[in-house]
Amino acid sequence: MLEAKCRGRAPTDFFPSDGVGVEQARKVCADCPVKEPCLEYALTYRIDHGVWGGASERERRRILRRRRHEVRTPSPTS
């Protein structure tokens, strides 16, 4: 992930203790070329802390719940 916008930034920028810090991290991630794979990495390895791919811990939990629900709920066939 050599082209990640977070390279060279302090790790603490992406492990904020408040909502303002989360918003600042999201701004860095917003147009990052590796945003998607970064988020998928955090989801795959169930990383519980920090902002990854522009998503906070809470947002990643919601994404995982939604994905589990989609897997359990078969789509109707036409």
PDB file of C-alpha atoms in Angstrom:
ATOM      1  CA  MET A   1       0.000   0.000   0.000  1.00  0.00           C
ATOM      2  CA  LEU A   2       2.736   2.342  -0.995  1.00  0.00           C
ATOM      3  CA  GLU A   3       0.257   4.823  -2.456  1.00  0.00           C
ATOM      4  CA  ALA A   4      -1.842   5.133   0.717  1.00  0.00           C
ATOM      5  CA  LYS A   5      -2.459   8.724   1.784  1.00  0.00           C
ATOM      6  CA  CYS A   6      -1.852   7.778   5.420  1.00  0.00           C
ATOM      7  CA  ARG A   7       1.761   6.741   4.787  1.00  0.00           C
ATOM      8  CA  GLY A   8       4.062   8.956   6.767  1.00  0.00           C
ATOM      9  CA  ARG A   9       1.303  10.261   9.027  1.00  0.00           C
ATOM     10  CA  ALA A  10       1.260   9.613  12.746  1.00  0.00           C
ATOM     11  CA  PRO A  11      -0.604   6.397  13.648  1.00  0.00           C
ATOM     12  CA  THR A  12      -2.406   8.338  16.361  1.00  0.00           C
ATOM     13  CA  ASP A  13      -4.199  10.256  13.583  1.00  0.00           C
ATOM     14  CA  PHE A  14      -6.089   7.047  12.778  1.00  0.00           C
ATOM     15  CA  PHE A  15      -6.723   5.898  16.333  1.00  0.00           C
ATOM     16  CA  PRO A  16      -8.580   8.963  17.634  1.00  0.00           C
ATOM     17  CA  SER A  17     -10.231   9.258  21.011  1.00  0.00           C
ATOM     18  CA  ASP A  18     -13.108  11.457  19.864  1.00  0.00           C
ATOM     19  CA  GLY A  19     -15.466  12.154  16.987  1.00  0.00           C
ATOM     20  CA  VAL A  20     -13.429  15.118  15.765  1.00  0.00           C
ATOM     21  CA  GLY A  21     -10.430  12.838  15.320  1.00  0.00           C
ATOM     22  CA  VAL A  22     -12.555  10.341  13.409  1.00  0.00           C
ATOM     23  CA  GLU A  23     -13.695  13.079  11.037  1.00  0.00           C
ATOM     24  CA  GLN A  24     -10.123  14.218  10.456  1.00  0.00           C
ATOM     25  CA  ALA A  25      -9.022  10.653   9.673  1.00  0.00           C
ATOM     26  CA  ARG A  26     -11.964  10.228   7.288  1.00  0.00           C
ATOM     27  CA  LYS A  27     -10.844  13.322   5.374  1.00  0.00           C
ATOM     28  CA  VAL A  28      -7.470  11.715   4.760  1.00  0.00           C
ATOM     29  CA  CYS A  29      -9.172   8.504   3.615  1.00  0.00           C
ATOM     30  CA  ALA A  30     -11.818  10.204   1.482  1.00  0.00           C
ATOM     31  CA  ASP A  31      -9.968  10.140  -1.823  1.00  0.00           C
ATOM     32  CA  CYS A  32      -7.256   7.637  -0.964  1.00  0.00           C
ATOM     33  CA  PRO A  33      -6.524   5.227  -3.831  1.00  0.00           C
ATOM     34  CA  VAL A  34      -6.365   2.245  -1.466  1.00  0.00           C
ATOM     35  CA  LYS A  35      -9.445   3.072   0.614  1.00  0.00           C
ATOM     36  CA  GLU A  36     -11.393  -0.028  -0.452  1.00  0.00           C
ATOM     37  CA  PRO A  37      -8.651  -2.631   0.164  1.00  0.00           C
ATOM     38  CA  CYS A  38      -7.819  -0.932   3.465  1.00  0.00           C
ATOM     39  CA  LEU A  39     -11.424  -1.255   4.629  1.00  0.00           C
ATOM     40  CA  GLU A  40     -11.641  -4.866   3.441  1.00  0.00           C
ATOM     41  CA  TYR A  41      -8.446  -5.699   5.334  1.00  0.00           C
ATOM     42  CA  ALA A  42      -9.922  -4.307   8.558  1.00  0.00           C
ATOM     43  CA  LEU A  43     -13.177  -6.197   7.986  1.00  0.00           C
ATOM     44  CA  THR A  44     -11.454  -9.473   7.106  1.00  0.00           C
ATOM     45  CA  TYR A  45      -9.184  -9.397  10.146  1.00  0.00           C
ATOM     46  CA  ARG A  46     -11.853  -7.946  12.454  1.00  0.00           C
ATOM     47  CA  ILE A  47      -9.717  -4.994  13.507  1.00  0.00           C
ATOM     48  CA  ASP A  48     -11.593  -3.401  16.374  1.00  0.00           C
ATOM     49  CA  HIS A  49      -9.823  -0.071  16.769  1.00  0.00           C
ATOM     50  CA  GLY A  50      -9.112   2.950  14.633  1.00  0.00           C
ATOM     51  CA  VAL A  51     -10.262   4.335  11.315  1.00  0.00           C
ATOM     52  CA  TRP A  52      -9.596   1.998   8.373  1.00  0.00           C
ATOM     53  CA  GLY A  53     -10.688   2.766   4.838  1.00  0.00           C
ATOM     54  CA  GLY A  54     -12.595   5.766   6.141  1.00  0.00           C
ATOM     55  CA  ALA A  55     -14.747   3.689   8.509  1.00  0.00           C
ATOM     56  CA  SER A  56     -14.790   3.910  12.298  1.00  0.00           C
ATOM     57  CA  GLU A  57     -15.088   0.894  14.588  1.00  0.00           C
ATOM     58  CA  ARG A  58     -18.845   1.364  14.844  1.00  0.00           C
ATOM     59  CA  GLU A  59     -19.264   1.681  11.080  1.00  0.00           C
ATOM     60  CA  ARG A  60     -17.258  -1.489  10.476  1.00  0.00           C
ATOM     61  CA  ARG A  61     -19.440  -3.403  12.951  1.00  0.00           C
ATOM     62  CA  ARG A  62     -22.519  -2.200  11.037  1.00  0.00           C
ATOM     63  CA  ILE A  63     -21.008  -3.272   7.715  1.00  0.00           C
ATOM     64  CA  LEU A  64     -20.235  -6.737   9.102  1.00  0.00           C
ATOM     65  CA  ARG A  65     -23.755  -7.109  10.544  1.00  0.00           C
ATOM     66  CA  ARG A  66     -25.279  -6.036   7.227  1.00  0.00           C
ATOM     67  CA  ARG A  67     -23.116  -8.505   5.319  1.00  0.00           C
ATOM     68  CA  ARG A  68     -24.034 -11.344   7.677  1.00  0.00           C
ATOM     69  CA  HIS A  69     -27.703 -10.464   7.265  1.00  0.00           C
ATOM     70  CA  GLU A  70     -27.373 -10.417   3.468  1.00  0.00           C
ATOM     71  CA  VAL A  71     -25.770 -13.860   3.513  1.00  0.00           C
ATOM     72  CA  ARG A  72     -28.544 -15.303   5.702  1.00  0.00           C
ATOM     73  CA  THR A  73     -31.353 -13.692   3.724  1.00  0.00           C
ATOM     74  CA  PRO A  74     -31.510 -15.286   0.278  1.00  0.00           C
ATOM     75  CA  SER A  75     -32.600 -12.938  -2.465  1.00  0.00           C
ATOM     76  CA  PRO A  76     -35.938 -13.751  -4.102  1.00  0.00           C
ATOM     77  CA  THR A  77     -35.678 -15.493  -7.457  1.00  0.00           C
ATOM     78  CA  SER A  78     -37.471 -14.024 -10.418  1.00  0.00           C
TER      79      SER A  78
END
